[in-house]
C-alpha cells in the first residue's frame, strides 16, 4: 500500500487526470471525486470526473462530472484515479480506462481493499474517502473553496449516515467544522440528501419495512426486495441507500441485510452490524467487501439461494 505523499507526488507530476468513483455512485464516491478534481484544477491541471451512470436525484445538486457511455471520446489523460473503489470490479465497465492509463492510482478507505493500481492509498480507519481528500488539500496546501467544502462535507456527512454511525469520530467532526468554516452549506446538503425522498421511494421503504423477517431470536433482520416490489411502488431507480441501514435500528438486532434484486437479475446485499459481528468478513466470503459495520456484495443467483447461503454464513459467525 502507498502513502499520501506518494499520491500527492503522482498528482503533481500529472497534467491531465481522469477520476472514476465507484459504480452506483454514493455521496462519498461523488463528493470525494469532485473535490479531488477541484484540487487538481487549483494546481493548474486538467481533471474530469467520469460517472458510471447519472447521479441519483438526491445528489444531483453536486455540480460537475460527466456520465460515461461506451465509446465516448475522452481527452488524453496521463493518470487515472479510482476513488472509494474497494476493488477493481467496483469501477464497473470503465475498468479498461483505468487499466490502460499511463499511470493509475487508488484512493480508498475500505479495509478489504486488496491493493491495485500503480499507487494505492488506503486508510481503513477513515470514516470516508472524503476525509482523505481533505487531508490531501491540507498536505498540498491548497485552499478549500466553498464548492470543495460542499463536495467534501457531502462525502463525510453521507458515509457517516449524517454523523450517526459508529465511524463518526473526533476527526470527522473536526473536519466537518473546518468545512463549515470554509463555506459548506450544511442545511442545503442535509435537505438535498435526506429530505428529497420521492413518493415512490417512500412507498418502497414502507414495503421494505413491512417485509422485514426476523431470525435467530430477533438478532438478525433480513429484507428481500424483488423487482416486483420496485414495480408495485412505482420506483424506477434501484437506489436503496436510505433503506439499507433501517433494519439495524430494531432493538435486539445485531446484524441486518437488505437483499435487492436488480433489473439484470443480480442480487446486491447490504450488510449492517452493531457491535459484535464483522460485516466485511461476511461480505468478503461472498466476493464483496466493505467495513466492519457496513459491507456489501453482488452475486448472480436466485434470491432464495442467496438468502439461504447468507443465513448459513451468519449462523457460523453468531457463535
Ligand atoms: P452498500 O450496502 O452497498 O451501501 O455498501 C456498504 C459498504 O460496502 C460500502 O462502503 C460499499 O462501498 C461496500 N461495498 C458494497 N458492495 C461491495 C462490493 N461488491 N465489493 C466491495 N465493497 C463493497
Ligand atoms: Mn461509497
Ligand atoms: Mn466511502
Short mmCIF file of C-alpha atoms and ligand atoms in Angstrom, two decimals:
data_model
loop_
_atom_site.label_atom_id
_atom_site.label_comp_id
_atom_site.label_asym_id
_atom_site.label_seq_id
_atom_site.Cartn_x
_atom_site.Cartn_y
_atom_site.Cartn_z
CA UNK A 1 0.00 0.00 0.00
CA UNK A 2 1.11 3.54 -0.71
CA UNK A 3 1.11 6.78 1.23
CA UNK A 4 -0.49 10.20 0.91
CA UNK A 5 2.95 11.58 -0.05
CA UNK A 6 3.24 9.12 -2.95
CA UNK A 7 -0.23 10.09 -4.16
CA UNK A 8 0.44 13.83 -3.98
CA UNK A 9 3.75 13.38 -5.84
CA UNK A 10 1.95 11.46 -8.60
CA UNK A 11 -0.84 14.06 -8.79
CA UNK A 12 1.71 16.88 -9.04
CA UNK A 13 3.63 15.31 -11.92
CA UNK A 14 0.44 14.57 -13.90
CA UNK A 15 -1.08 17.02 -16.35
CA UNK A 16 -4.48 15.54 -17.12
CA UNK A 17 -6.35 13.28 -14.70
CA UNK A 18 -9.38 11.04 -15.16
CA UNK A 19 -11.26 10.38 -11.91
CA UNK A 20 -13.51 7.32 -11.50
CA UNK A 21 -15.84 6.98 -8.49
CA UNK A 22 -17.35 3.52 -7.81
CA UNK A 23 -20.43 2.25 -9.64
CA UNK A 24 -23.84 3.34 -8.25
CA UNK A 25 -22.13 6.49 -7.01
CA UNK A 26 -22.94 7.44 -3.42
CA UNK A 27 -22.26 10.75 -1.69
CA UNK A 28 -18.70 9.78 -0.71
CA UNK A 29 -17.73 8.48 -4.16
CA UNK A 30 -19.17 11.52 -5.96
CA UNK A 31 -18.20 14.19 -3.41
CA UNK A 32 -14.63 12.91 -2.98
CA UNK A 33 -14.15 12.69 -6.75
CA UNK A 34 -15.45 16.21 -7.39
CA UNK A 35 -13.31 17.61 -4.56
CA UNK A 36 -10.24 15.85 -5.99
CA UNK A 37 -10.99 17.37 -9.42
CA UNK A 38 -11.22 20.84 -7.84
CA UNK A 39 -7.91 20.27 -6.02
CA UNK A 40 -6.21 19.32 -9.29
CA UNK A 41 -7.69 22.33 -11.10
CA UNK A 42 -6.39 24.57 -8.30
CA UNK A 43 -2.94 23.11 -9.11
CA UNK A 44 -3.36 24.05 -12.78
CA UNK A 45 -4.18 20.51 -14.01
CA UNK A 46 -6.98 19.20 -16.22
CA UNK A 47 -9.35 16.88 -14.37
CA UNK A 48 -12.56 15.09 -15.31
CA UNK A 49 -14.89 13.08 -13.06
CA UNK A 50 -16.49 10.30 -15.07
CA UNK A 51 -19.60 8.74 -13.50
CA UNK A 52 -20.80 5.22 -14.32
CA UNK A 53 -24.39 6.49 -14.50
CA UNK A 54 -26.32 9.72 -13.79
CA UNK A 55 -26.23 10.67 -10.10
CA UNK A 56 -29.33 9.78 -8.08
CA UNK A 57 -31.67 12.81 -7.72
CA UNK A 58 -30.61 13.39 -4.09
CA UNK A 59 -27.00 14.00 -5.22
CA UNK A 60 -27.72 15.99 -8.36
CA UNK A 61 -27.11 19.26 -6.54
CA UNK A 62 -23.38 18.43 -6.74
CA UNK A 63 -22.00 20.32 -9.75
CA UNK A 64 -19.52 18.89 -12.27
CA UNK A 65 -18.73 15.47 -13.63
CA UNK A 66 -19.96 13.66 -16.72
CA UNK A 67 -21.55 10.28 -17.37
CA UNK A 68 -19.59 7.56 -19.15
CA UNK A 69 -21.00 5.99 -22.29
CA UNK A 70 -19.19 3.23 -24.12
CA UNK A 71 -17.04 4.52 -26.98
CA UNK A 72 -17.30 8.17 -25.90
CA UNK A 73 -14.43 10.45 -26.82
CA UNK A 74 -12.28 11.44 -23.89
CA UNK A 75 -9.40 13.90 -23.79
CA UNK A 76 -5.99 12.25 -23.38
CA UNK A 77 -5.07 11.65 -19.74
CA UNK A 78 -1.82 10.60 -18.10
CA UNK A 79 -3.29 9.49 -14.77
CA UNK A 80 -6.48 7.66 -13.83
CA UNK A 81 -7.61 7.68 -10.17
CA UNK A 82 -10.20 5.27 -8.74
CA UNK A 83 -11.97 6.87 -5.77
CA UNK A 84 -13.79 4.96 -2.96
CA UNK A 85 -13.47 1.75 -5.04
CA UNK A 86 -12.87 -1.20 -2.66
CA UNK A 87 -11.78 -3.46 -5.54
CA UNK A 88 -11.27 -3.17 -9.33
CA UNK A 89 -14.76 -4.58 -10.06
CA UNK A 90 -16.25 -1.53 -8.32
CA UNK A 91 -15.04 0.52 -11.34
CA UNK A 92 -17.51 -1.42 -13.49
CA UNK A 93 -17.45 -1.06 -17.27
CA UNK A 94 -14.96 1.86 -17.03
CA UNK A 95 -12.26 -0.58 -15.86
CA UNK A 96 -10.39 -0.56 -19.24
CA UNK A 97 -9.96 3.23 -18.87
CA UNK A 98 -8.16 2.55 -15.57
CA UNK A 99 -6.16 -0.44 -16.74
CA UNK A 100 -4.97 1.22 -19.97
CA UNK A 101 -4.00 4.53 -18.35
CA UNK A 102 -0.29 5.50 -18.46
CA UNK A 103 -0.43 5.74 -14.65
CA UNK A 104 -3.12 4.63 -12.22
CA UNK A 105 -3.88 5.36 -8.58
CA UNK A 106 -6.41 4.38 -5.94
CA UNK A 107 -7.70 6.49 -3.03
CA UNK A 108 -9.96 4.45 -0.77
CA UNK A 109 -10.99 3.77 2.85
CA UNK A 110 -12.17 0.12 2.66
CA UNK A 111 -10.10 -2.15 4.89
CA UNK A 112 -10.85 -5.03 2.49
CA UNK A 113 -9.10 -3.27 -0.43
CA UNK A 114 -6.65 -5.85 -1.87
CA UNK A 115 -4.34 -3.16 -3.32
CA UNK A 116 -4.39 -2.45 -7.07
CA UNK A 117 -3.14 0.23 -9.46
CA UNK A 118 0.38 1.74 -9.58
CA UNK A 119 -0.13 3.69 -6.37
CA UNK A 120 -2.78 2.57 -3.88
CA UNK A 121 -3.52 4.74 -0.83
CA UNK A 122 -5.97 3.03 1.52
CA UNK A 123 -6.89 4.17 5.04
CA UNK A 124 -9.26 1.64 6.61
CA UNK A 125 -9.55 3.86 9.68
CA UNK A 126 -11.02 6.81 7.75
CA UNK A 127 -14.80 7.15 8.03
CA UNK A 128 -14.98 8.39 4.43
CA UNK A 129 -12.72 8.80 1.42
CA UNK A 130 -13.69 12.48 1.71
CA UNK A 131 -11.55 12.76 4.86
CA UNK A 132 -8.54 11.56 2.89
CA UNK A 133 -9.13 14.11 0.12
CA UNK A 134 -9.48 16.79 2.83
CA UNK A 135 -6.09 15.70 4.19
CA UNK A 136 -4.64 15.97 0.67
CA UNK A 137 -5.82 19.60 0.48
CA UNK A 138 -4.06 20.29 3.80
CA UNK A 139 -0.89 18.37 2.88
CA UNK A 140 -0.66 20.07 -0.54
CA UNK A 141 -1.53 23.46 0.95
CA UNK A 142 -4.48 24.11 -1.37
CA UNK A 143 -7.24 26.44 -0.15
CA UNK A 144 -10.66 24.80 0.23
CA UNK A 145 -13.21 26.77 -1.81
CA UNK A 146 -16.91 26.76 -0.85
CA UNK A 147 -17.53 24.33 -3.75
CA UNK A 148 -14.84 21.92 -2.50
CA UNK A 149 -16.19 22.31 1.04
CA UNK A 150 -19.69 21.32 -0.14
CA UNK A 151 -18.35 18.27 -2.01
CA UNK A 152 -16.21 17.11 0.94
CA UNK A 153 -18.94 17.77 3.51
CA UNK A 154 -21.39 15.72 1.40
CA UNK A 155 -18.87 12.85 1.25
CA UNK A 156 -18.30 12.78 5.02
CA UNK A 157 -21.90 13.53 6.00
CA UNK A 158 -23.37 10.73 3.86
CA UNK A 159 -20.81 8.00 4.66
CA UNK A 160 -21.34 8.52 8.40
CA UNK A 161 -25.13 8.39 7.99
CA UNK A 162 -25.40 12.06 8.93
CA UNK A 163 -22.81 11.76 11.74
CA UNK A 164 -24.76 8.89 13.37
CA UNK A 165 -22.76 5.75 12.56
CA UNK A 166 -20.02 4.48 14.88
CA UNK A 167 -17.44 5.63 12.31
CA UNK A 168 -18.20 9.21 13.44
CA UNK A 169 -15.09 10.12 15.42
CA UNK A 170 -13.44 13.36 16.54
CA UNK A 171 -11.61 13.63 13.19
CA UNK A 172 -14.96 13.51 11.35
CA UNK A 173 -16.46 16.26 13.49
CA UNK A 174 -13.31 18.44 13.41
CA UNK A 175 -13.13 18.11 9.63
CA UNK A 176 -16.84 18.91 9.30
CA UNK A 177 -16.31 22.03 11.44
CA UNK A 178 -13.40 23.16 9.22
CA UNK A 179 -15.57 22.59 6.16
CA UNK A 180 -18.30 24.82 7.63
CA UNK A 181 -15.60 27.48 8.18
CA UNK A 182 -14.65 27.03 4.52
CA UNK A 183 -18.23 27.74 3.44
CA UNK A 184 -20.03 24.37 3.25
CA UNK A 185 -23.81 24.76 3.02
CA UNK A 186 -24.76 22.13 5.61
CA UNK A 187 -28.50 22.77 5.76
CA UNK A 188 -28.84 22.66 2.00
CA UNK A 189 -26.82 19.43 1.88
CA UNK A 190 -28.92 17.78 4.61
CA UNK A 191 -32.14 18.79 2.86
CA UNK A 192 -30.98 17.64 -0.58
CA UNK A 193 -29.71 14.29 0.68
CA UNK A 194 -32.31 13.31 3.27
CA UNK A 195 -35.46 15.33 2.57
CA UNK A 196 -35.95 14.74 -1.13
CA UNK A 197 -37.24 11.17 -0.99
CA UNK A 198 -39.55 10.56 -3.98
CA UNK A 199 -43.12 9.40 -3.21
CA UNK A 200 -42.16 6.13 -4.94
CA UNK A 201 -39.04 5.72 -2.84
CA UNK A 202 -41.10 6.43 0.27
CA UNK A 203 -43.58 3.67 -0.70
CA UNK A 204 -40.70 1.30 -1.41
CA UNK A 205 -39.35 1.98 2.09
CA UNK A 206 -42.76 1.15 3.57
CA UNK A 207 -42.87 -2.10 1.58
CA UNK A 208 -39.34 -2.96 2.68
CA UNK A 209 -40.16 -2.38 6.35
CA UNK A 210 -43.32 -4.48 6.14
CA UNK A 211 -41.32 -7.34 4.57
CA UNK A 212 -38.71 -7.49 7.35
CA UNK A 213 -38.10 -11.07 8.53
CA UNK A 214 -36.50 -11.83 11.89
CA UNK A 215 -34.19 -14.76 12.58
CA UNK A 216 -32.10 -16.15 15.44
CA UNK A 217 -34.38 -14.94 18.22
CA UNK A 218 -34.63 -11.41 16.82
CA UNK A 219 -30.91 -10.78 16.46
CA UNK A 220 -30.94 -10.89 12.64
CA UNK A 221 -33.26 -8.94 10.33
CA UNK A 222 -33.45 -9.62 6.60
CA UNK A 223 -35.37 -7.76 3.90
CA UNK A 224 -35.69 -9.18 0.39
CA UNK A 225 -36.66 -6.53 -2.16
CA UNK A 226 -37.60 -8.03 -5.53
CA UNK A 227 -38.29 -6.37 -8.87
CA UNK A 228 -42.00 -6.84 -8.06
CA UNK A 229 -41.58 -4.54 -5.06
CA UNK A 230 -39.94 -1.86 -7.18
CA UNK A 231 -42.76 -2.11 -9.75
CA UNK A 232 -45.53 -2.09 -7.12
CA UNK A 233 -44.04 1.06 -5.52
CA UNK A 234 -43.52 2.67 -8.95
CA UNK A 235 -39.81 3.18 -8.14
CA UNK A 236 -37.70 3.30 -11.30
CA UNK A 237 -34.23 3.74 -9.80
CA UNK A 238 -32.51 0.90 -7.95
CA UNK A 239 -31.24 3.12 -5.18
CA UNK A 240 -31.91 1.65 -1.74
CA UNK A 241 -29.30 3.63 0.21
CA UNK A 242 -31.96 5.15 2.51
CA UNK A 243 -33.35 1.69 3.32
CA UNK A 244 -30.20 -0.37 3.88
CA UNK A 245 -29.45 0.79 7.45
CA UNK A 246 -33.08 0.77 8.68
CA UNK A 247 -33.45 -2.85 9.89
CA UNK A 248 -30.33 -2.46 12.08
CA UNK A 249 -32.23 0.16 14.11
CA UNK A 250 -34.55 -2.53 15.55
CA UNK A 251 -33.84 -3.19 19.23
CA UNK A 252 -32.04 -6.51 19.66
CA UNK A 253 -30.87 -6.72 16.04
CA UNK A 254 -27.12 -7.38 15.82
CA UNK A 255 -26.98 -7.85 12.05
CA UNK A 256 -29.27 -6.84 9.21
CA UNK A 257 -29.22 -7.49 5.49
CA UNK A 258 -31.07 -5.83 2.67
CA UNK A 259 -31.15 -8.08 -0.40
CA UNK A 260 -32.02 -6.13 -3.53
CA UNK A 261 -32.83 -7.70 -6.87
CA UNK A 262 -31.68 -5.63 -9.86
CA UNK A 263 -33.32 -5.46 -13.28
CA UNK A 264 -30.45 -7.59 -14.64
CA UNK A 265 -31.23 -10.34 -12.12
CA UNK A 266 -28.24 -9.67 -9.86
CA UNK A 267 -28.72 -9.63 -6.10
CA UNK A 268 -26.92 -6.98 -4.05
CA UNK A 269 -26.59 -7.49 -0.31
CA UNK A 270 -26.19 -4.55 2.07
CA UNK A 271 -24.98 -5.91 5.41
CA UNK A 272 -25.11 -3.77 8.56
CA UNK A 273 -23.98 -4.81 12.05
CA UNK A 274 -23.89 -3.40 15.57
CA UNK A 275 -21.01 -4.13 17.91
CA UNK A 276 -20.20 -7.82 17.65
CA UNK A 277 -20.19 -9.08 14.08
CA UNK A 278 -17.75 -8.11 11.32
CA UNK A 279 -19.87 -7.27 8.25
CA UNK A 280 -16.80 -7.06 5.96
CA UNK A 281 -15.78 -10.65 6.77
CA UNK A 282 -19.18 -11.97 5.69
CA UNK A 283 -19.19 -9.81 2.53
CA UNK A 284 -15.66 -10.97 1.66
CA UNK A 285 -16.75 -14.62 1.80
CA UNK A 286 -19.30 -13.78 -0.94
CA UNK A 287 -16.73 -11.93 -3.07
CA UNK A 288 -17.61 -8.43 -1.84
CA UNK A 289 -16.10 -6.17 0.80
CA UNK A 290 -16.56 -3.06 2.90
CA UNK A 291 -16.19 -2.03 6.53
CA UNK A 292 -16.74 -3.71 9.91
CA UNK A 293 -20.20 -2.20 10.41
CA UNK A 294 -21.29 -1.84 6.74
CA UNK A 295 -20.36 -4.07 3.84
CA UNK A 296 -21.84 -5.44 0.65
CA UNK A 297 -21.58 -7.92 -2.20
CA UNK A 298 -23.26 -8.63 -5.52
CA UNK A 299 -23.96 -12.10 -6.97
CA UNK A 300 -26.00 -13.51 -9.83
CA UNK A 301 -28.05 -16.20 -8.09
CA UNK A 302 -31.72 -16.58 -7.18
CA UNK A 303 -32.84 -14.52 -4.17
CA UNK A 304 -33.84 -17.64 -2.15
CA UNK A 305 -30.42 -19.24 -2.68
CA UNK A 306 -28.58 -16.10 -1.61
CA UNK A 307 -30.74 -15.80 1.49
CA UNK A 308 -30.15 -19.46 2.42
CA UNK A 309 -26.37 -19.19 1.98
CA UNK A 310 -26.33 -15.94 3.94
CA UNK A 311 -28.24 -17.44 6.85
CA UNK A 312 -25.71 -20.29 6.95
CA UNK A 313 -22.79 -17.83 6.91
CA UNK A 314 -24.45 -15.70 9.59
CA UNK A 315 -25.14 -18.71 11.80
CA UNK A 316 -21.47 -19.66 11.59
CA UNK A 317 -20.34 -16.28 12.95
CA UNK A 318 -23.05 -15.90 15.60
CA UNK A 319 -21.31 -18.45 17.82
P1 LIG B 1 -23.84 -0.87 0.50
O1 LIG B 1 -24.52 -1.83 1.37
O2 LIG B 1 -23.93 -1.21 -0.94
O3 LIG B 1 -24.25 0.52 0.82
O4 LIG B 1 -22.30 -0.97 0.84
C1 LIG B 1 -21.81 -0.90 2.14
C2 LIG B 1 -20.31 -0.73 2.11
O5 LIG B 1 -19.71 -1.87 1.48
C3 LIG B 1 -19.87 0.47 1.28
O6 LIG B 1 -18.73 1.03 1.92
C4 LIG B 1 -19.51 -0.10 -0.05
O7 LIG B 1 -18.52 0.66 -0.67
C5 LIG B 1 -19.02 -1.50 0.30
N1 LIG B 1 -19.35 -2.46 -0.77
C6 LIG B 1 -20.58 -2.69 -1.28
N2 LIG B 1 -20.53 -3.64 -2.25
C7 LIG B 1 -19.23 -4.01 -2.36
C8 LIG B 1 -18.53 -4.95 -3.19
N3 LIG B 1 -19.14 -5.69 -4.12
N4 LIG B 1 -17.19 -5.04 -3.02
C9 LIG B 1 -16.56 -4.30 -2.09
N5 LIG B 1 -17.15 -3.42 -1.29
C10 LIG B 1 -18.49 -3.25 -1.40
MN1 LIG B 2 -19.04 4.55 -1.37
MN1 LIG B 3 -16.93 5.60 1.21
#
